[in-house]
Tab-separated table of C-alpha atoms and ligand atoms in Angstrom:
chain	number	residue	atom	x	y	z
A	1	UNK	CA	-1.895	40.244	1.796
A	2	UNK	CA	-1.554	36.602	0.542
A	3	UNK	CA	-5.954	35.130	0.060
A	4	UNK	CA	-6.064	32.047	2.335
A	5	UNK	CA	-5.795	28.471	1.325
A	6	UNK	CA	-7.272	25.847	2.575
A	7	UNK	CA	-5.136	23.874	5.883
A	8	UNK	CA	-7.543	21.344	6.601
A	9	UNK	CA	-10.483	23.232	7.862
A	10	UNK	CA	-12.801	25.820	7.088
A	11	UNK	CA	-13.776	27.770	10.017
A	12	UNK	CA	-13.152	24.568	12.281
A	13	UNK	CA	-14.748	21.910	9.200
A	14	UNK	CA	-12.618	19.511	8.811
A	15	UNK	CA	-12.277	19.322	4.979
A	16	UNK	CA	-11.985	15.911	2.961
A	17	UNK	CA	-8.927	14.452	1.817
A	18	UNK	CA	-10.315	15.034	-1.407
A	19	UNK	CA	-11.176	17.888	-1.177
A	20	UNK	CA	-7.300	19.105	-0.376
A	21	UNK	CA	-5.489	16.791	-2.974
A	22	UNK	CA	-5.291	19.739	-5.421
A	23	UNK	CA	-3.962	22.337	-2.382
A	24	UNK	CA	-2.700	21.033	0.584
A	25	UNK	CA	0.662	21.985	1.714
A	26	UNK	CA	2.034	23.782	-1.206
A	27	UNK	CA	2.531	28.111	-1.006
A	28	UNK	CA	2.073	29.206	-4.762
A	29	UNK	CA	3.598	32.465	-3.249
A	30	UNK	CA	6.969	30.311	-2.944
A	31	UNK	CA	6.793	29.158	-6.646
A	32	UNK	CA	6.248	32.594	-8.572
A	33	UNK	CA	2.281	32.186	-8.069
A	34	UNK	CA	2.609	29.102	-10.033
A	35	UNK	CA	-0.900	27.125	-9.302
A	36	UNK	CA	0.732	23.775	-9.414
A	37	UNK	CA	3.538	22.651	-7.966
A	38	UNK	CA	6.646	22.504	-10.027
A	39	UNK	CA	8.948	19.982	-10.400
A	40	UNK	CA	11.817	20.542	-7.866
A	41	UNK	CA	14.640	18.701	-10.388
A	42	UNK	CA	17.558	19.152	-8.130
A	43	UNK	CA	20.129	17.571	-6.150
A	44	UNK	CA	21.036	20.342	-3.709
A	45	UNK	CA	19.572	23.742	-1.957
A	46	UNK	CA	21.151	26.971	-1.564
A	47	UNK	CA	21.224	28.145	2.169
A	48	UNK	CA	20.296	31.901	3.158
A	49	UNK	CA	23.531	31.998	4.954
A	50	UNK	CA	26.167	29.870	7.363
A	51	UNK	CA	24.421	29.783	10.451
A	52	UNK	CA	20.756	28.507	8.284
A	53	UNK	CA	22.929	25.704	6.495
A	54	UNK	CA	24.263	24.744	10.271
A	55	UNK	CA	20.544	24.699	12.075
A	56	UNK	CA	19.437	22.494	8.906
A	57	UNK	CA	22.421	20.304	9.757
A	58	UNK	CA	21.524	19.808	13.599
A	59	UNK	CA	17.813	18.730	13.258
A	60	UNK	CA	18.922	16.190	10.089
A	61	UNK	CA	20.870	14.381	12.082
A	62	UNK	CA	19.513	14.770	15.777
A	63	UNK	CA	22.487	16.927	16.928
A	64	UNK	CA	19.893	18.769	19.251
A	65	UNK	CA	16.120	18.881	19.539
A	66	UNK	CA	13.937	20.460	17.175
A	67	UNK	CA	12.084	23.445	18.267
A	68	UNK	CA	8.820	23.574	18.581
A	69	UNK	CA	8.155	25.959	15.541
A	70	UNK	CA	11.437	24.501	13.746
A	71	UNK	CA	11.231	22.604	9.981
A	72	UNK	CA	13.735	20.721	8.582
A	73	UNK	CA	15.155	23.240	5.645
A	74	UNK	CA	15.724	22.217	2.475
A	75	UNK	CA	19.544	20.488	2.123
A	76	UNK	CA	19.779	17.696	-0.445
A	77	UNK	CA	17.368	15.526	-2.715
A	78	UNK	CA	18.519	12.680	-0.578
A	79	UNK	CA	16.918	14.103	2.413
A	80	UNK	CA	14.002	15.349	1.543
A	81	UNK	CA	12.864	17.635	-1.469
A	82	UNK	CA	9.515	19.636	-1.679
A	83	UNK	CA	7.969	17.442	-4.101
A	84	UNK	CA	8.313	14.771	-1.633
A	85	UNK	CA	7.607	16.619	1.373
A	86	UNK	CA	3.612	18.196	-0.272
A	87	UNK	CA	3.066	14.512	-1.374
A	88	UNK	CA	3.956	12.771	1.912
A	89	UNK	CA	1.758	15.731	3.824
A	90	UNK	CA	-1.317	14.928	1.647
A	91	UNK	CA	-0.607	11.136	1.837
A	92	UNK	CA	-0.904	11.474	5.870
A	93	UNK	CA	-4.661	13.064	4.987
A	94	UNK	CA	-5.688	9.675	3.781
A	95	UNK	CA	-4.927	7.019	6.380
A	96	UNK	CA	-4.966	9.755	9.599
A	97	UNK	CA	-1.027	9.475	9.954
A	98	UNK	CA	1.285	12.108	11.410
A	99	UNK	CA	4.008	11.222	9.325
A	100	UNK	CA	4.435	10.060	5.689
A	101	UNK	CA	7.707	8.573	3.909
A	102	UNK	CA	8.049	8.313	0.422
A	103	UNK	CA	10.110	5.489	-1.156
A	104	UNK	CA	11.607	4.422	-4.582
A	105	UNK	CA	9.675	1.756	-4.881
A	106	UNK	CA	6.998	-0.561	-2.891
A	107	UNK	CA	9.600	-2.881	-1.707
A	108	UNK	CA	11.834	0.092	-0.496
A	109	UNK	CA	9.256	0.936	1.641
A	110	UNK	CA	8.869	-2.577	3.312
A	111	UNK	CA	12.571	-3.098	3.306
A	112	UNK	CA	13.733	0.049	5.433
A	113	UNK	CA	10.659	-0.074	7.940
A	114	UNK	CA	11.651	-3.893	8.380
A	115	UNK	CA	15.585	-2.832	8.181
A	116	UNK	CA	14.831	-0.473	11.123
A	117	UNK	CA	12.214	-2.334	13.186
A	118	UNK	CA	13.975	-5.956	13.366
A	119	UNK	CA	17.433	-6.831	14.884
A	120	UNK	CA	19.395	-9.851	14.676
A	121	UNK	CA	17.531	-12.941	16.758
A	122	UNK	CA	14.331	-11.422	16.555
A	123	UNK	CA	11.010	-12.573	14.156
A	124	UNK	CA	8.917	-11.464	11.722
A	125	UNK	CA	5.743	-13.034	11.742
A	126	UNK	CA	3.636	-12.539	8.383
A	127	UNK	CA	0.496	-13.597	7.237
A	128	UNK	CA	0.394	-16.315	4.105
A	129	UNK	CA	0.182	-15.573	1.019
A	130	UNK	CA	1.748	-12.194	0.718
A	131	UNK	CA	3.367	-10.043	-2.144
A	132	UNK	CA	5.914	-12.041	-3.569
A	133	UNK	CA	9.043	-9.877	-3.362
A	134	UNK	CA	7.974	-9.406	0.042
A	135	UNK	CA	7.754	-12.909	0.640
A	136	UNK	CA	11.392	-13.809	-0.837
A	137	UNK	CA	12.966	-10.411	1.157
A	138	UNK	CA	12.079	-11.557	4.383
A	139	UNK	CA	13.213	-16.069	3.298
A	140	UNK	CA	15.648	-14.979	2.149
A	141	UNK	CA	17.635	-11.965	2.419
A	142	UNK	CA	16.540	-11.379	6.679
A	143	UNK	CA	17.967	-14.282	7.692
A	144	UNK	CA	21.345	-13.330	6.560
A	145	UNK	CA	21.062	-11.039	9.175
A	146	UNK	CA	19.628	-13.059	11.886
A	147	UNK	CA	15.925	-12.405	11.842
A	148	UNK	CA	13.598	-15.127	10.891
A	149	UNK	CA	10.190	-15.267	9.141
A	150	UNK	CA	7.263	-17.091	10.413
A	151	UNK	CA	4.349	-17.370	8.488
A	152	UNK	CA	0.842	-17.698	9.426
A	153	UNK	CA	-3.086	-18.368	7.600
A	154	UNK	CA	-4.523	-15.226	5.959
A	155	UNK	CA	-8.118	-15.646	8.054
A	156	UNK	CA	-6.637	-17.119	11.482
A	157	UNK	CA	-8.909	-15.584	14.626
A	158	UNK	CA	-6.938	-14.299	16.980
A	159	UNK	CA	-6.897	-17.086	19.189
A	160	UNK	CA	-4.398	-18.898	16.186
A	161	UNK	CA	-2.833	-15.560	15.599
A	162	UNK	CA	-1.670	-15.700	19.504
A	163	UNK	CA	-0.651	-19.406	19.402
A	164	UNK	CA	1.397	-18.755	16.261
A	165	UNK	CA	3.258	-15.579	17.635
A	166	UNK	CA	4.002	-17.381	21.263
A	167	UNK	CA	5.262	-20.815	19.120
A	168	UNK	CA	7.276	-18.557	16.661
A	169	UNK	CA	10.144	-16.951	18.636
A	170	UNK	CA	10.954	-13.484	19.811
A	171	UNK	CA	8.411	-11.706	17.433
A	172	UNK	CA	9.463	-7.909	16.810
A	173	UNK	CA	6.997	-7.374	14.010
A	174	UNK	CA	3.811	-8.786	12.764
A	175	UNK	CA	3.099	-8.154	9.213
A	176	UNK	CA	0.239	-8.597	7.237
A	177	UNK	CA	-1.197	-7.860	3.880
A	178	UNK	CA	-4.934	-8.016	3.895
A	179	UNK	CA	-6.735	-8.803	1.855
A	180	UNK	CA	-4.329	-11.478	0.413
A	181	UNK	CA	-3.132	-11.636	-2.745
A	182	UNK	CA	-4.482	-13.372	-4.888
A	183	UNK	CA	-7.468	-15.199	-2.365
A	184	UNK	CA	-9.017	-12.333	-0.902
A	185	UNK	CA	-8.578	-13.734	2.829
A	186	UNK	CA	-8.762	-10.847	5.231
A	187	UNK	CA	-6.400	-10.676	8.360
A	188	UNK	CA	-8.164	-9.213	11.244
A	189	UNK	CA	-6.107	-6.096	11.709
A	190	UNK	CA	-7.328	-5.801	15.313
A	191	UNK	CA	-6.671	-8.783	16.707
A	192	UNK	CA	-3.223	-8.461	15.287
A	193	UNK	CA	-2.774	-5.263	17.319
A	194	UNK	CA	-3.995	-6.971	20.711
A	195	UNK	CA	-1.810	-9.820	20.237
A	196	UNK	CA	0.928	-7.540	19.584
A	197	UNK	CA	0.500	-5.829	22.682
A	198	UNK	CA	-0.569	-8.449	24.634
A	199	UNK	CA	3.046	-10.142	23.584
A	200	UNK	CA	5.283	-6.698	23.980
A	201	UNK	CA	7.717	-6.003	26.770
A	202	UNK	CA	9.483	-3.084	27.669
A	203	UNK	CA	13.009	-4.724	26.209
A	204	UNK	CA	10.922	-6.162	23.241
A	205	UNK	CA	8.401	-4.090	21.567
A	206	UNK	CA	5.759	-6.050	19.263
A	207	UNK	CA	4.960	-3.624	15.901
A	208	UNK	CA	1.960	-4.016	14.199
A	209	UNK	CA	2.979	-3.149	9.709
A	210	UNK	CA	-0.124	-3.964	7.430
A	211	UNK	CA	0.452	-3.583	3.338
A	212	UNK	CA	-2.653	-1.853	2.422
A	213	UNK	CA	-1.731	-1.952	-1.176
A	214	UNK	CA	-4.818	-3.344	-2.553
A	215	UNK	CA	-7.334	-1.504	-0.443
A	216	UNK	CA	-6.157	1.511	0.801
A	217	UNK	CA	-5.949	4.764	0.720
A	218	UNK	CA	-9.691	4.534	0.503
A	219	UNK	CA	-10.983	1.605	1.495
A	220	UNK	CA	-9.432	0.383	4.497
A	221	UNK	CA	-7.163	2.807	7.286
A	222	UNK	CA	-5.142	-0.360	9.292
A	223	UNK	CA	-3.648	3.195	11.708
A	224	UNK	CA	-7.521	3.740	13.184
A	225	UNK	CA	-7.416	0.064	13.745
A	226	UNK	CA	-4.068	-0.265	15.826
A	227	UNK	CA	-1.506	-0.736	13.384
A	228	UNK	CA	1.531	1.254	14.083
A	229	UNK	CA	2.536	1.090	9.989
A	230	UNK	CA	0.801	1.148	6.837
A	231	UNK	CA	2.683	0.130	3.596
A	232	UNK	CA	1.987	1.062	-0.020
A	233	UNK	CA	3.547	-0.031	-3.348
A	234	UNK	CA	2.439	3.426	-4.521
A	235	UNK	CA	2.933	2.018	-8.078
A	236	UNK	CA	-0.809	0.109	-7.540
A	237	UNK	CA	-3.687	2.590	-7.174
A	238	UNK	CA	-1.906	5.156	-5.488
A	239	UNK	CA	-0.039	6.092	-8.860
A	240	UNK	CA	-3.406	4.295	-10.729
A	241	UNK	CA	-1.682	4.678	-14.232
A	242	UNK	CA	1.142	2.089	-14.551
A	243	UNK	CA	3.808	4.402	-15.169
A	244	UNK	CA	5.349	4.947	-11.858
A	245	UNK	CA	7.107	2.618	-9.473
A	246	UNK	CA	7.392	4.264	-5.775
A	247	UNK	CA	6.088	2.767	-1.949
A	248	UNK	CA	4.965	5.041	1.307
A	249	UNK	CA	5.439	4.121	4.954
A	250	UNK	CA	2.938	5.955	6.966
A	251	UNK	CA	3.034	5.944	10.639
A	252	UNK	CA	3.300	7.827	14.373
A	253	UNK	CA	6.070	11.115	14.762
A	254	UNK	CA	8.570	9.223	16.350
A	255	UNK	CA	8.641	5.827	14.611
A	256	UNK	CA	8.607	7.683	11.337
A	257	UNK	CA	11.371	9.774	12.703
A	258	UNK	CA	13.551	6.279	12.529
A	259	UNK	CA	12.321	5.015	9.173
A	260	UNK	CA	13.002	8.611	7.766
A	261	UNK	CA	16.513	8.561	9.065
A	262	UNK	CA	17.658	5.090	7.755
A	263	UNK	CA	16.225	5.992	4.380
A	264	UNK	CA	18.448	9.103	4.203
A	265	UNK	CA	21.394	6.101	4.465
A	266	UNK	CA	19.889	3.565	2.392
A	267	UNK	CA	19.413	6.444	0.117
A	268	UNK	CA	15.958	4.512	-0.925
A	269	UNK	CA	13.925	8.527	-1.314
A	270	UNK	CA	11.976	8.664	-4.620
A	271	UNK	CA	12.493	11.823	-6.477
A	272	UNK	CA	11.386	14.891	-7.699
A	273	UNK	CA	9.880	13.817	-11.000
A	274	UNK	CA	7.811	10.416	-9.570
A	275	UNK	CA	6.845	12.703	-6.464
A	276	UNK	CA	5.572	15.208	-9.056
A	277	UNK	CA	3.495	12.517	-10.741
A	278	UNK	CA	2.033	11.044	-7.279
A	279	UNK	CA	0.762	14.665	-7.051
A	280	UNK	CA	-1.357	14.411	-9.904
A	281	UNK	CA	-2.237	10.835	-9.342
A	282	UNK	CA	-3.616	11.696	-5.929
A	283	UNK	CA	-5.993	14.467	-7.505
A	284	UNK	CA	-8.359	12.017	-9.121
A	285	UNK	CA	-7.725	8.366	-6.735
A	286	UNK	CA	-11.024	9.097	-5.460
A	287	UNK	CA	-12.573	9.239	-8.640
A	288	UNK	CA	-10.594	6.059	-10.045
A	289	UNK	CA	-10.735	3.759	-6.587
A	290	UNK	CA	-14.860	4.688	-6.507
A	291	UNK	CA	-14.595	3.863	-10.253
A	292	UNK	CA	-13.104	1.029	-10.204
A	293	UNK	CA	-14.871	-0.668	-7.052
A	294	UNK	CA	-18.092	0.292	-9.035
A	295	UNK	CA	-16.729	-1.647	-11.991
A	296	UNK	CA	-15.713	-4.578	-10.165
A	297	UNK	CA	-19.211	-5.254	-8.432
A	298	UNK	CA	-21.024	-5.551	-11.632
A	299	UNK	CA	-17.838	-7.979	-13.097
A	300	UNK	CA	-17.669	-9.955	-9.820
A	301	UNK	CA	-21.671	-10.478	-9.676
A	302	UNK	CA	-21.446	-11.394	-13.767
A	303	UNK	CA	-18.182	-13.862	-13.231
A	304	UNK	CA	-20.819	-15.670	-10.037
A	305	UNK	CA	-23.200	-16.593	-12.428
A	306	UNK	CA	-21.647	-17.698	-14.804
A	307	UNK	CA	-21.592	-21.728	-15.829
A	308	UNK	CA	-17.530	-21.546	-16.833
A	309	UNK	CA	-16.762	-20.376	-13.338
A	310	UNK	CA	-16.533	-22.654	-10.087
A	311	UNK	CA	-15.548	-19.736	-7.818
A	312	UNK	CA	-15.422	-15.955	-7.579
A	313	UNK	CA	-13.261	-14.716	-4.454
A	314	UNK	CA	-14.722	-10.773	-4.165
A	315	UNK	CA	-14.581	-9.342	-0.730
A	316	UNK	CA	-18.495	-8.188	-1.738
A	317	UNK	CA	-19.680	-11.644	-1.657
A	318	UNK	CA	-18.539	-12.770	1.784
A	319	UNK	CA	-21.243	-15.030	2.818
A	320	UNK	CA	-23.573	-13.206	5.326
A	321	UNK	CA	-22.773	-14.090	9.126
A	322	UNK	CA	-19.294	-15.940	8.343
A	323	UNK	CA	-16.469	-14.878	10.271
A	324	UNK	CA	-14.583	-12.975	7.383
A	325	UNK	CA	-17.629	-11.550	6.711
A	326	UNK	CA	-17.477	-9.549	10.430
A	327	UNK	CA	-13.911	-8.760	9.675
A	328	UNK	CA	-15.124	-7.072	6.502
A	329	UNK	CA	-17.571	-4.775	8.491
A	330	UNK	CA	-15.105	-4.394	11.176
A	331	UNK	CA	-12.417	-3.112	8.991
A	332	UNK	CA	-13.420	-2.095	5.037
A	333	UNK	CA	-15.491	0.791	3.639
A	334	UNK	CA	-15.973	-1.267	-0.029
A	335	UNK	CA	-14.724	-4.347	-1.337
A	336	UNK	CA	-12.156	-2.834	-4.189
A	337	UNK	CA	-11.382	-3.680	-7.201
A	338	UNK	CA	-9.501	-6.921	-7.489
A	339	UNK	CA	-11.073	-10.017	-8.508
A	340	UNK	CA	-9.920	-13.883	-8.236
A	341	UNK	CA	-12.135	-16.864	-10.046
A	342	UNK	CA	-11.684	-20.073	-10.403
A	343	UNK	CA	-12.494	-21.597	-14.009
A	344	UNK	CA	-13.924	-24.564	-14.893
A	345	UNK	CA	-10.884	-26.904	-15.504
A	346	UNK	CA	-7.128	-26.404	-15.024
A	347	UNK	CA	-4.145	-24.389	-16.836
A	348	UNK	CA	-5.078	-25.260	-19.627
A	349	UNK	CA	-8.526	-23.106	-19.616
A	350	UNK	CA	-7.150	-20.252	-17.890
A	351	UNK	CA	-4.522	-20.215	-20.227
A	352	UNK	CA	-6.893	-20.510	-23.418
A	353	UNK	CA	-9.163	-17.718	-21.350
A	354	UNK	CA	-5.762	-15.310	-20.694
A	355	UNK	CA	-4.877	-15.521	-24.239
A	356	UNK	CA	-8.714	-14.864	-25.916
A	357	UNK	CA	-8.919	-11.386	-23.621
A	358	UNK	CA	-9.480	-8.310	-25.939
A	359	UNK	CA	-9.801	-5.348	-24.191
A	360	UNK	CA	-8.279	-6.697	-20.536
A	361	UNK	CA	-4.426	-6.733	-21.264
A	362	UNK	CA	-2.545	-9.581	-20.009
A	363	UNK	CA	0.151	-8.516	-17.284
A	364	UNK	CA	0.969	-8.542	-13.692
A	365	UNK	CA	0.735	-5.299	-11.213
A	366	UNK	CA	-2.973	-3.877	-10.732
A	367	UNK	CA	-4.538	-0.782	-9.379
A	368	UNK	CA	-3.959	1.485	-12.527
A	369	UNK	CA	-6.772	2.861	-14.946
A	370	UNK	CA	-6.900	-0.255	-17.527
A	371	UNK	CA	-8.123	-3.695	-16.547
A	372	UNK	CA	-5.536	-6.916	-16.185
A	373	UNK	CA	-5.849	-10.003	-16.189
A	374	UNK	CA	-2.934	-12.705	-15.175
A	375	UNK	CA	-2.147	-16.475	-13.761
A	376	UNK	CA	-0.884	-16.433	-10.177
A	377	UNK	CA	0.202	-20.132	-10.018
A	378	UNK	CA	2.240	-19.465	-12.657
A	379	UNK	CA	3.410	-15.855	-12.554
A	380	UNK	CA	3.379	-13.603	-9.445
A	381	UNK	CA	2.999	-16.706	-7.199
A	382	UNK	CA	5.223	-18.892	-9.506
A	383	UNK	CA	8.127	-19.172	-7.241
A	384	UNK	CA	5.631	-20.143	-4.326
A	385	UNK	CA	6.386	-24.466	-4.092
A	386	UNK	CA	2.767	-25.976	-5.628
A	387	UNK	CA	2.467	-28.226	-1.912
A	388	UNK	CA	1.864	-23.809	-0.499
A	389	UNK	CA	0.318	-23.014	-3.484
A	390	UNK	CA	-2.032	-25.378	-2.821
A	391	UNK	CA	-2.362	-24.978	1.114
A	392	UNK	CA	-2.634	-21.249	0.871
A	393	UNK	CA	-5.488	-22.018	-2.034
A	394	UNK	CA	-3.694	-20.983	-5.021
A	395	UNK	CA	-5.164	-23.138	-8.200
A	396	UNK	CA	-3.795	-24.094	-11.128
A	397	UNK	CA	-7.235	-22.670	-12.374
A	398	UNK	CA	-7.320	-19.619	-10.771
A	399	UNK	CA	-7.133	-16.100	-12.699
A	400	UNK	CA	-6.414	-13.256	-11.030
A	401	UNK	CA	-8.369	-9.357	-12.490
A	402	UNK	CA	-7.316	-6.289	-11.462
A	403	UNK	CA	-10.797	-3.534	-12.755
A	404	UNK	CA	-9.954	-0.520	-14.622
A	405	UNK	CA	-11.664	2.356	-15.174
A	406	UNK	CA	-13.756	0.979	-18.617
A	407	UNK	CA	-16.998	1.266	-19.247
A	408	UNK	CA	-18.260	-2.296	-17.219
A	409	UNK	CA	-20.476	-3.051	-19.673
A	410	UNK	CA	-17.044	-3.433	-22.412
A	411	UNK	CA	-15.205	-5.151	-19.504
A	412	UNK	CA	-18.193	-7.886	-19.580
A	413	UNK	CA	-18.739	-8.258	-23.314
A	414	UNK	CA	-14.586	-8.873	-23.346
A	415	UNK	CA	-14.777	-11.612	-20.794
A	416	UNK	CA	-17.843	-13.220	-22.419
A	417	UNK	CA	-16.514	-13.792	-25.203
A	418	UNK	CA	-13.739	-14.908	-23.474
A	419	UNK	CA	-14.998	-17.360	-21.476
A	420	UNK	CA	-17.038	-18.527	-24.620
A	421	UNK	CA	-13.762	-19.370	-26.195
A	422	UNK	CA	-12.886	-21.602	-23.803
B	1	PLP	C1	3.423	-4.517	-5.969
B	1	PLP	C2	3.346	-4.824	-4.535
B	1	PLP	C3	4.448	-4.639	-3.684
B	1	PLP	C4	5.806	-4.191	-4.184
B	1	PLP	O1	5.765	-2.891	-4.666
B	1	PLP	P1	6.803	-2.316	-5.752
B	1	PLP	O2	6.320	-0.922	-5.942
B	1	PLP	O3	6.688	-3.169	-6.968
B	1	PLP	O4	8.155	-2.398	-5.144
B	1	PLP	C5	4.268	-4.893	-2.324
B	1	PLP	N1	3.095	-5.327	-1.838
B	1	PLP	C6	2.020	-5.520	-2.632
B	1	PLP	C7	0.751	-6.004	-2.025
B	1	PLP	C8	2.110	-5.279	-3.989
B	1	PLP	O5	1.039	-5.500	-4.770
């Protein structure tokens, strides 16, 4: 008799998704007992016989339908590969999706779920600012295949959000990143999904794709909220350690069906080694997102009072009553971990402030363990024209934190003295 593991429930409780992260999905009895999973490392799998190899074949590439209690069997690394498969199953747990896909990298992700979604004369219509290789993908590498990108505020209601997507074309996807990087304006992920169905036809279907990079797993689920995808650069919190670079699409059976398929012919799959280290990740992103959010409250309230800073932009000080505030309640569980100020001055003070951080380390990317600290206007948003930067509220005084996992009380003693330098 093989003792029971835990599937999801016990005796009909659901169970946490942390709770599984250590358990879910993986059969020690298929790895010689071995309590954690092992690290697949190959290209190929042996088949049982003929006939197996030729039922594998069939459901990989839709030669006849699945049945009903029918996997797809191991074939190539390409395909899939059980690292992949236990990480995407316990990446579904998170956001409520039926169907995970895990990519090489962040951009991956976003470029095969837009490569499969959009067709020639159709447009994508994306919130402002967003990630900046997503930003440059869809300027300038769609519209060498026909499909144009339309931009829109971060923080439009959804009476703008409908104006925009009837002025902009034949929309096929909206696509938003919320909050924005590096303001903090939310997108109202609801009123995205009514104007994307209020705008579908049956020749034309509107999809709803938020990038939940900087809020979710934990703090924001855009699925229970309409979307039809959520994105991840995995290599943010999800991996939490800066040492991995992968992306997830998460998102209903059938869709994912598609994106699964074109990334088997993109050949954009992570492998066995980064899905092995997602595994681990995953075990503690409770711990480190609760961590870190807890961090960032007690820099974000120190950063407000302070005389050398004009402006803190911290989801946990939306003003009471204000419209973004309502979008807040409507749609996060905590305000994160990232952090945007203003300081007193120009370049020239955020510069002197960048370069007198101690323990914060200077450098782009966010969401891992250790706290960072970097200059939008002049690195991730540098290739951003300074007439946008300035419309979308990008300063030349703005600095940009991502919180670790520090004790707060060394994060604030680092940017005291810091900001004393200045
Ligand atoms: C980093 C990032 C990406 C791109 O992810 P990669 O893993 O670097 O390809 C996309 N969106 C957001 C919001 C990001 O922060």
């Amino acid at each position: 008799m093989t003792k029971r593991r835990p599937e999801g429930y016990i005796k009909g409780r659901p169970l946490k998704p942390e709770s599984l992260m250590m358990t879910y999905g993986y059969k020690p009895e298929l790895s010689e007992g071995s309590l954690k999973c092992p690290i697949f490392q190959t290209s190929t799998f042996v088949f049982k016989s003929a006939e197996e190899g030729k039922a594998f074949f069939e459901i990989a590439y839709g030669l006849r339908e699945q049945g009903p209690k029918e996997e797809l069997g191991l074939i190539y690394s390409r395909l899939n590969n059980p690292d992949l498969e236990i990480l995407e199953d316990r990446l579904c747990l998170w956001d409520g999706a039926d169907s995970a896909a895990v990519f090489e990298s962040g951009m991956a992700a976003i470029s095969t779920l837009a490569f499969e979604f959009l067709r020639p004369g159709t447009v994508v219509l994306h919130s402002e600012p967003i990630y900046g290789g997503t930003e440059y993908f869809f300027r300038h590498i769609l519209p060498r295949y026909g499909i144009k990108a339309v931009g829109f505020p971060a923080g439009a209601d959804e009476k703008a959000l409908e104006k925009a997507a009837r002025a902009a074309g034949r929309v096929a996807m909206i696509f938003v990143e919320t909050p924005s990087n590096p303001t903090n304006k939310l997108v109202d992920i609801r009123a995205c999904a009514h104007v994307a169905k209020k705008l579908s036809t049956k020749e034309n279907r509107v999809t709803v794709a938020v990038d939940n990079t900087f809020l979710g797993p934990l703090w924001q689920h855009p699925l229970k909220l309409g979307a039809d995808f959520v994105l991840y650069s995995a290599t943010k919190f999800i991996g939490g350690h800066s040492d991995v670079i992968a992306g997830v699409c998460l998102g209903g059976a059938e869709d994912m069906k598609r994106v699964r398929t074109l990334r088997t012919f993109l050949g954009t799959l992570s492998g066995p080694w980064n899905g092995w280290l997602l595994l681990r990740s995953l075990e503690t992103l409770k711990l480190r997102m609760t961590c870190q959010m807890k961090n960032a409250q007690k820099v974000a309230d120190f950063l407000a009072d302070h005389p050398k800073v004009e402006k803190v932009y911290y989801l946990g000080h939306l003003e009471e009553g204000s419209a973004q505030r309502k979008v807040y309640e409507r749609q996060c569980l905590a305000p994160g971990s990232m952090i945007s100020f203003d300081i007193k001055g120009g370049e020239k003070q955020a510069f002197k402030f960048l370069n007198s951080l101690e323990l914060f380390s200077l450098a782009v990317s966010l969401g891992g363990t250790e706290s960072l600290a970097e200059h939008p206007g002049t690195m991730t948003h540098s290739d951003v024209p300074p007439a946008d930067q300035a419309r979308m509220g990008i300063t030349p005084k703005m600095v940009r934190l991502s919180i670790g996992v520090e004790n707060p009380e060394d994060l604030i003693a680092d940017l005291t003295q810091a900001l004393d330098s200045v």
